[in-house]
GROMACS .gro file of N, CA and C in nm:
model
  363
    1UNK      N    1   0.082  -0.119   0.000
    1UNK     CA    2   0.000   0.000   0.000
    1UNK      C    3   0.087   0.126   0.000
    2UNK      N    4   0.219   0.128   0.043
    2UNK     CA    5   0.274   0.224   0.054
    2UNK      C    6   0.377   0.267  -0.060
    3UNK      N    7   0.366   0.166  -0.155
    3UNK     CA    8   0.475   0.173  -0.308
    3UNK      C    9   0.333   0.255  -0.378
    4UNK      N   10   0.201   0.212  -0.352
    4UNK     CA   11   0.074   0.305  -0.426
    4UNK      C   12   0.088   0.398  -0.396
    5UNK      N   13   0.110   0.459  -0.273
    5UNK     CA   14   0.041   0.600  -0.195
    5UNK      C   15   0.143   0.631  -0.279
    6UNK      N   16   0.336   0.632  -0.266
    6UNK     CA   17   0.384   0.702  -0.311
    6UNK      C   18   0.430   0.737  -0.450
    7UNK      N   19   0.342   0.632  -0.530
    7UNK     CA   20   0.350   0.629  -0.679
    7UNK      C   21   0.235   0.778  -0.708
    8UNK      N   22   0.117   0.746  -0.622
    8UNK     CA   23   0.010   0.837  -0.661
    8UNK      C   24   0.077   1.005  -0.603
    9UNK      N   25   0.084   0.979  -0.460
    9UNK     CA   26   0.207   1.097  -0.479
    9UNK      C   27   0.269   1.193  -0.542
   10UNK      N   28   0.349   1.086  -0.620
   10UNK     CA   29   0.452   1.149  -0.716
   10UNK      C   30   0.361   1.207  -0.845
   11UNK      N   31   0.287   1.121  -0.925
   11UNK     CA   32   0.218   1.175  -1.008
   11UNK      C   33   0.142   1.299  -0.994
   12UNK      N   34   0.078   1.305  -0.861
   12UNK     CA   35  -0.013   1.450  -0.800
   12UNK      C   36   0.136   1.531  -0.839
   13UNK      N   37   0.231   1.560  -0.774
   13UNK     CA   38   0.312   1.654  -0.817
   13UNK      C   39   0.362   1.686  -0.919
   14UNK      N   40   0.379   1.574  -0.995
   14UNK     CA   41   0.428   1.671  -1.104
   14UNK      C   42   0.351   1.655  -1.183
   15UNK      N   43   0.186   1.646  -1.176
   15UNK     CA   44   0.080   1.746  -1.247
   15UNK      C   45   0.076   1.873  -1.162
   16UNK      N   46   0.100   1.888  -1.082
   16UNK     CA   47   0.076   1.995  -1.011
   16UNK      C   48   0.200   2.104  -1.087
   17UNK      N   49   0.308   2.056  -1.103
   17UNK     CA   50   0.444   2.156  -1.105
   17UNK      C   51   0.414   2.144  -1.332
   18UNK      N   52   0.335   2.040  -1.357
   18UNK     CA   53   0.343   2.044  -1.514
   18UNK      C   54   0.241   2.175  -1.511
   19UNK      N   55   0.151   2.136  -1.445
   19UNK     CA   56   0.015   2.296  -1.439
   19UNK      C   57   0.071   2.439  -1.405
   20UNK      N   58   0.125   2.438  -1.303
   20UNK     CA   59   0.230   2.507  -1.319
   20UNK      C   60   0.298   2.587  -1.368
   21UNK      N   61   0.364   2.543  -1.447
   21UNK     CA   62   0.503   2.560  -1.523
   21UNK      C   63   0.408   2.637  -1.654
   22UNK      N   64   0.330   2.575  -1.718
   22UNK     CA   65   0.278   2.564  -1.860
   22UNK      C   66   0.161   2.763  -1.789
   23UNK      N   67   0.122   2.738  -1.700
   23UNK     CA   68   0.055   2.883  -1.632
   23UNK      C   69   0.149   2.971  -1.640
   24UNK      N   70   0.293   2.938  -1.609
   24UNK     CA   71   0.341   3.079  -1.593
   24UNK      C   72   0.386   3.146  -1.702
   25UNK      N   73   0.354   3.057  -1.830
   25UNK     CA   74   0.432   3.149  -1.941
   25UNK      C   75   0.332   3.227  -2.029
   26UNK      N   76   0.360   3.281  -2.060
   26UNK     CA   77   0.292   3.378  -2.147
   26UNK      C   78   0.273   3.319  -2.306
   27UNK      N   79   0.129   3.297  -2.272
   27UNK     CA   80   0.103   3.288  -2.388
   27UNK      C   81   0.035   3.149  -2.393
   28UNK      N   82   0.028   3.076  -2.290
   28UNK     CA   83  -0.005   2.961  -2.286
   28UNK      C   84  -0.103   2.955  -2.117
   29UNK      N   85  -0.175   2.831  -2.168
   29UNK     CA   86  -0.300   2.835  -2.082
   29UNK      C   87  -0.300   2.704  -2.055
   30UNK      N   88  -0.313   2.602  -1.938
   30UNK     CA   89  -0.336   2.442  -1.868
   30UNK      C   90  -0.418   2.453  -1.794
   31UNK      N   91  -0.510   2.331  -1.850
   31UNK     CA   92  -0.592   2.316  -1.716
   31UNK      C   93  -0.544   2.218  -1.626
   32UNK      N   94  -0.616   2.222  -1.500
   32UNK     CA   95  -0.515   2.126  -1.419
   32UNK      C   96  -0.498   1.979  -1.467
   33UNK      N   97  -0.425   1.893  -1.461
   33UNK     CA   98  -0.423   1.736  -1.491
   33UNK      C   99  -0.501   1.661  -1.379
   34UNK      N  100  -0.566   1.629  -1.452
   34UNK     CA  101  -0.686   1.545  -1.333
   34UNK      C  102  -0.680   1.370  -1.398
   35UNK      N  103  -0.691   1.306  -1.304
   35UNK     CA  104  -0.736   1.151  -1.414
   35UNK      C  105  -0.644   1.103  -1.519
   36UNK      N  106  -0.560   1.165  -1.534
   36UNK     CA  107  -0.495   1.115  -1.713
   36UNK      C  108  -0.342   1.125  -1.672
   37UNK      N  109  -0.273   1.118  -1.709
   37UNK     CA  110  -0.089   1.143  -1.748
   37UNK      C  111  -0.060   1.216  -1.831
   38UNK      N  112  -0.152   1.285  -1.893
   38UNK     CA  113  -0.130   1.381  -1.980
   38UNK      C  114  -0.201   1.514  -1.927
   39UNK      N  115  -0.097   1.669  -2.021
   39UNK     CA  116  -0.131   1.771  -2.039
   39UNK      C  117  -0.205   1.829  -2.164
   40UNK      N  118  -0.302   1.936  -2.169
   40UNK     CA  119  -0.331   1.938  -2.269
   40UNK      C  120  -0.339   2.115  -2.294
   41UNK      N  121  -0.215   2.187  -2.319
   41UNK     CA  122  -0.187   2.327  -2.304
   41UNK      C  123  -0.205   2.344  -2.389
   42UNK      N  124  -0.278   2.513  -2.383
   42UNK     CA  125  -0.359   2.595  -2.537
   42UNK      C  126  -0.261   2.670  -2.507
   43UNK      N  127  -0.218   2.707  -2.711
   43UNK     CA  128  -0.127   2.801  -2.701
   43UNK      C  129  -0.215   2.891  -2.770
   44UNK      N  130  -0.149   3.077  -2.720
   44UNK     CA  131  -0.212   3.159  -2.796
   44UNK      C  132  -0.131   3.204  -2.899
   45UNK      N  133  -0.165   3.117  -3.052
   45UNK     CA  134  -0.093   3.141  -3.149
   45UNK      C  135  -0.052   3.244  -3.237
   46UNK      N  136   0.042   3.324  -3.251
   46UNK     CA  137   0.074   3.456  -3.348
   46UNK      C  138   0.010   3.452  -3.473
   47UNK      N  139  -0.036   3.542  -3.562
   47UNK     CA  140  -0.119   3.478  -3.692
   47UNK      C  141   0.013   3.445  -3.746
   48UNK      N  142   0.140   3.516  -3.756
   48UNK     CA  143   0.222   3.525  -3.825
   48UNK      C  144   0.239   3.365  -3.847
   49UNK      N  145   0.236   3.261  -3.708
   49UNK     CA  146   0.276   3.179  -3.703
   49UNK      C  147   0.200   3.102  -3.776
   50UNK      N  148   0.066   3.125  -3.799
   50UNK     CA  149  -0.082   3.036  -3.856
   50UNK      C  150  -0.018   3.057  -4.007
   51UNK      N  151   0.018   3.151  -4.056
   51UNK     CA  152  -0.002   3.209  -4.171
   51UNK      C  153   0.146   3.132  -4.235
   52UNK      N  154   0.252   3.105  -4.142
   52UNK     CA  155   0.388   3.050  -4.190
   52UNK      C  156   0.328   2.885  -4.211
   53UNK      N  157   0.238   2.860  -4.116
   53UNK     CA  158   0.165   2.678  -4.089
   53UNK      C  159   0.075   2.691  -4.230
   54UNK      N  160   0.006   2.765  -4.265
   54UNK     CA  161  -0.045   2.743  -4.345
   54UNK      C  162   0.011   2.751  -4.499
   55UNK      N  163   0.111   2.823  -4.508
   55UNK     CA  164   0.255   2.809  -4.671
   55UNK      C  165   0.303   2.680  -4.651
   56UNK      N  166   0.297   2.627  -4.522
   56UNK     CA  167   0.382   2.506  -4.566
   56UNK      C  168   0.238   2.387  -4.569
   57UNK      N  169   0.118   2.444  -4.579
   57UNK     CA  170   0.046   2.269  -4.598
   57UNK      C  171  -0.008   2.258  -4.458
   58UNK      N  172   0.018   2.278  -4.318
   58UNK     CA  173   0.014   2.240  -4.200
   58UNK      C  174  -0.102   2.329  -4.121
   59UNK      N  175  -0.096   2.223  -4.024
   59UNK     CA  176  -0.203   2.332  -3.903
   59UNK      C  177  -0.075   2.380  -3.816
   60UNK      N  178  -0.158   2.490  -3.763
   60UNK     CA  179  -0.051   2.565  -3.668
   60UNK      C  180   0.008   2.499  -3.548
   61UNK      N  181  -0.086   2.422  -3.545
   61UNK     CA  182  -0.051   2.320  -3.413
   61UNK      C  183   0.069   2.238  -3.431
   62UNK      N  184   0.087   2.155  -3.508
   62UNK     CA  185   0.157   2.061  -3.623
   62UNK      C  186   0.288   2.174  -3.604
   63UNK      N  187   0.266   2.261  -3.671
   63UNK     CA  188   0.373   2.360  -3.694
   63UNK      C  189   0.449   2.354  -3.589
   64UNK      N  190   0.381   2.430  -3.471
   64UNK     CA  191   0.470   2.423  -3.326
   64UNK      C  192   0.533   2.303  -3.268
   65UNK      N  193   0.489   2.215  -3.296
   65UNK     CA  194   0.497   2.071  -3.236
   65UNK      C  195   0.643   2.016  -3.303
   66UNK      N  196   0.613   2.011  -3.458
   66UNK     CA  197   0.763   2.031  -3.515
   66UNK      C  198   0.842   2.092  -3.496
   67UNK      N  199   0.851   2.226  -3.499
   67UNK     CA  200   0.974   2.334  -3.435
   67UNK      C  201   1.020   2.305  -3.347
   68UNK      N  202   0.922   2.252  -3.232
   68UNK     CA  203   0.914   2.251  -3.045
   68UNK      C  204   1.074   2.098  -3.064
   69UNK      N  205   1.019   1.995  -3.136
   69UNK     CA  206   1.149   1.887  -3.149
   69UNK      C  207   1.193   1.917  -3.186
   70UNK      N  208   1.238   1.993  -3.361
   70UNK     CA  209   1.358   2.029  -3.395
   70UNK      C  210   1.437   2.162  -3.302
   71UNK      N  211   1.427   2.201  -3.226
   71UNK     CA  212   1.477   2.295  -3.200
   71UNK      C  213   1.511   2.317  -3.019
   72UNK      N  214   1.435   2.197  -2.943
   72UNK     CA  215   1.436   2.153  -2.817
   72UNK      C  216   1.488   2.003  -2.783
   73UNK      N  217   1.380   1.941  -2.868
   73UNK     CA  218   1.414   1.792  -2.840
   73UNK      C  219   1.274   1.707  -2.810
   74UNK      N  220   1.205   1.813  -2.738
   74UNK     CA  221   1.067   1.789  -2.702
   74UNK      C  222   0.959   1.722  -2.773
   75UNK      N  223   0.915   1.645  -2.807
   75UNK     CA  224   0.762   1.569  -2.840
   75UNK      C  225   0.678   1.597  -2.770
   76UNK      N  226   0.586   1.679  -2.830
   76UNK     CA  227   0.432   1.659  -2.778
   76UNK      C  228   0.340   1.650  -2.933
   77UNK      N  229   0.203   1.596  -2.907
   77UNK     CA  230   0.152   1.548  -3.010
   77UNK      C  231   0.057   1.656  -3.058
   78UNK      N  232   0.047   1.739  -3.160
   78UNK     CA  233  -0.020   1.860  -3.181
   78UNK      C  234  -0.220   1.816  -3.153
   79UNK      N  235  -0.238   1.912  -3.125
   79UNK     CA  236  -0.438   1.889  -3.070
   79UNK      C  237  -0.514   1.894  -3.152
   80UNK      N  238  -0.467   1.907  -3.295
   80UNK     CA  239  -0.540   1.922  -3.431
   80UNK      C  240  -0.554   1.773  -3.428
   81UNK      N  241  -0.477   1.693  -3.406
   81UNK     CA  242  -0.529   1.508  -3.402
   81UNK      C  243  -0.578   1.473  -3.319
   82UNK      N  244  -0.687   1.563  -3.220
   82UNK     CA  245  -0.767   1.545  -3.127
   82UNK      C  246  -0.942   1.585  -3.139
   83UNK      N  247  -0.918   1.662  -3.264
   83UNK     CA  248  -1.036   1.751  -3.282
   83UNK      C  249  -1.081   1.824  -3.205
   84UNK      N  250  -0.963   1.928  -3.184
   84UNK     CA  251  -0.976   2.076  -3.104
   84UNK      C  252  -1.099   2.162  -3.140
   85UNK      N  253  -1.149   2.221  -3.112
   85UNK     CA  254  -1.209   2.369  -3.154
   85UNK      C  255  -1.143   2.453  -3.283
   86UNK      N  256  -1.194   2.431  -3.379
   86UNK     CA  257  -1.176   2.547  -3.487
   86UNK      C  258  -1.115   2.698  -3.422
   87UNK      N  259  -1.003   2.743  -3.460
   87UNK     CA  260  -0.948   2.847  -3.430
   87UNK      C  261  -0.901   2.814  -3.296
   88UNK      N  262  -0.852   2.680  -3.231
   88UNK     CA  263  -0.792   2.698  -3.072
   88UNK      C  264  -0.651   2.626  -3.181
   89UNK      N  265  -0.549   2.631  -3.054
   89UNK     CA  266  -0.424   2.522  -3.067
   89UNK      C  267  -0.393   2.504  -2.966
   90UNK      N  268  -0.378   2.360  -2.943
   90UNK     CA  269  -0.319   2.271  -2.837
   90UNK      C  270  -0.207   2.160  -2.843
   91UNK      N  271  -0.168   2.103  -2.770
   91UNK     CA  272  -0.096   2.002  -2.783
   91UNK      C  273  -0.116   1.915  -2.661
   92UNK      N  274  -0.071   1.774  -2.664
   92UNK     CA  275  -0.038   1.670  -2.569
   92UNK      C  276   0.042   1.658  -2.503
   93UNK      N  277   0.072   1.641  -2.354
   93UNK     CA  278   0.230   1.634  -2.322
   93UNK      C  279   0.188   1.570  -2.210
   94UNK      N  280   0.313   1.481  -2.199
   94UNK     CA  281   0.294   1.375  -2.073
   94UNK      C  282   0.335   1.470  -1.904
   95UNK      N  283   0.280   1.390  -1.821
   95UNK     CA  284   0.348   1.436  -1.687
   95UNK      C  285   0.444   1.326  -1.600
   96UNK      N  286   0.530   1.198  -1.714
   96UNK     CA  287   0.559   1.087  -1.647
   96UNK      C  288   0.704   1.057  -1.654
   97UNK      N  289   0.781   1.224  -1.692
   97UNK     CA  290   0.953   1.237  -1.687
   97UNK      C  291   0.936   1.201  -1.525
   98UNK      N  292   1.029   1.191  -1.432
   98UNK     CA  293   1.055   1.243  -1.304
   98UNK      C  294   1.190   1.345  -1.287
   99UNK      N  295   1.155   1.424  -1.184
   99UNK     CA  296   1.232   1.519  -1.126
   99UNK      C  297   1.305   1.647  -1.144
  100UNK      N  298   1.452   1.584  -1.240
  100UNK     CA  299   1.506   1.659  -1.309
  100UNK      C  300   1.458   1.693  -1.410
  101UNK      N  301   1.474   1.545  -1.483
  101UNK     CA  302   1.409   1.565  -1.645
  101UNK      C  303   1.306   1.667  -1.657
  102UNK      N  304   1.203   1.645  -1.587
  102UNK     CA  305   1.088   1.714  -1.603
  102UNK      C  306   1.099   1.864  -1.568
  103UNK      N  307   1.170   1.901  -1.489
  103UNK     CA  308   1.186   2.015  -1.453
  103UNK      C  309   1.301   2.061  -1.584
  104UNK      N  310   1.427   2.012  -1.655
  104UNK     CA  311   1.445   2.045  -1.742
  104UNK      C  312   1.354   2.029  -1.857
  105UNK      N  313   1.251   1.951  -1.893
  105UNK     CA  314   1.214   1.982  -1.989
  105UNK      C  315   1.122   2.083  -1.986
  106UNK      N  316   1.059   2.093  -1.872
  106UNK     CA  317   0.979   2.274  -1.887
  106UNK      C  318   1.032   2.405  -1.900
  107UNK      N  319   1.204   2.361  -1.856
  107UNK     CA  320   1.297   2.494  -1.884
  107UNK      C  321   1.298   2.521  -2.038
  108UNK      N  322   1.337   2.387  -2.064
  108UNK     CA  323   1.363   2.426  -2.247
  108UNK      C  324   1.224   2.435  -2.348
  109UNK      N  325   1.162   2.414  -2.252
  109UNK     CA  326   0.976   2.448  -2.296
  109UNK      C  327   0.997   2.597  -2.315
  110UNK      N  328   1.016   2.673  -2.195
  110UNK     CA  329   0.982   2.793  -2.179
  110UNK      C  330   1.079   2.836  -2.248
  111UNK      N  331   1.189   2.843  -2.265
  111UNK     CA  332   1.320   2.904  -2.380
  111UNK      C  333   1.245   2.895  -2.524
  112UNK      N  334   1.163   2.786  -2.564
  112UNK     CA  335   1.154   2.779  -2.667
  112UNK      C  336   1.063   2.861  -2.736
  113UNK      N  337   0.933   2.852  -2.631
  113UNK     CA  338   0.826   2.898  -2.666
  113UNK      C  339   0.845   3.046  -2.643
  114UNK      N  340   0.873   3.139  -2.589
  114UNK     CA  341   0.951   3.227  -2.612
  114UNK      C  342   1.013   3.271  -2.684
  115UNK      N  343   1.129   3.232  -2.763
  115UNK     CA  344   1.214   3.258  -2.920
  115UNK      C  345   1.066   3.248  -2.997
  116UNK      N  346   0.974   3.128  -2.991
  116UNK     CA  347   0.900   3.127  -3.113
  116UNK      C  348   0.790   3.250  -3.095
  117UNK      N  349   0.762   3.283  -3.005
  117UNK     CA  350   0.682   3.440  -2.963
  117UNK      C  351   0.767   3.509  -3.054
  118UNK      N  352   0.850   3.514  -2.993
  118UNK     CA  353   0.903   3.631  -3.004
  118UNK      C  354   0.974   3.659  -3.161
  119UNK      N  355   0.965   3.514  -3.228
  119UNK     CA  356   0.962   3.517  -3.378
  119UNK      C  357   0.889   3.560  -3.458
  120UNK      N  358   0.717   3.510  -3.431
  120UNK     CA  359   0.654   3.472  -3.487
  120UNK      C  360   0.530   3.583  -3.414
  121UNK      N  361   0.569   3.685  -3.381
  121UNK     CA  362   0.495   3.774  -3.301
  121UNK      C  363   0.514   3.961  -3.395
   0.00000   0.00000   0.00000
């Protein structure tokens, strides 16, 4: 009972620190992680950026999601293969790195998403 408590534990936190993390940046919106292992953060997309997703063939979502690996390392699965809301963008992202990892990968989250603001803005 006590390898559960502290499995469940661990997961409460770092949905808590993924909710978090994804709140404090600008430009992006999480609701809390409830029930699932996954995140599901709306970004507020630049048109510039819709308008570059859309020359190449792509949804904007798609767009970010690609950049976000080539240019971080990061995978998350764009929310256009979820059947988002017309005019939202989202993506998928797990909460099941531990510790470090996870705490570095929200660093290079926030570096990234940032340059791409600040590109594509």
């Amino acid at each position: 009972m006590h390898e559960k408590t502290a499995i469940l534990d661990s997961l409460k936190d770092r949905a808590r620190a993924v909710y978090e993390a994804y709140n404090s940046i600008d430009g992006i919106e999480c609701n809390p992680v409830q029930g699932s292992m996954y995140a599901f953060p709306r970004i507020e997309m630049p048109q510039k950026a819709i308008d570059k997703a859309k020359s190449l063939n792509q949804e904007a979502d798609f767009f970010y999601a690609m950049e976000l690996l080539e240019n971080s390392g990061i995978c998350v699965v764009p929310g256009s293969g979820f059947g988002q809301k017309p005019g939202t963008y989202h993506f998928r992202t797990t909460i099941l790195p531990q510790g470090d990892v996870l705490h570095d990968m929200l660093e290079r989250f926030n570096k990234f998403h940032n340059k791409f603001m600040k590109e594509y803005s």
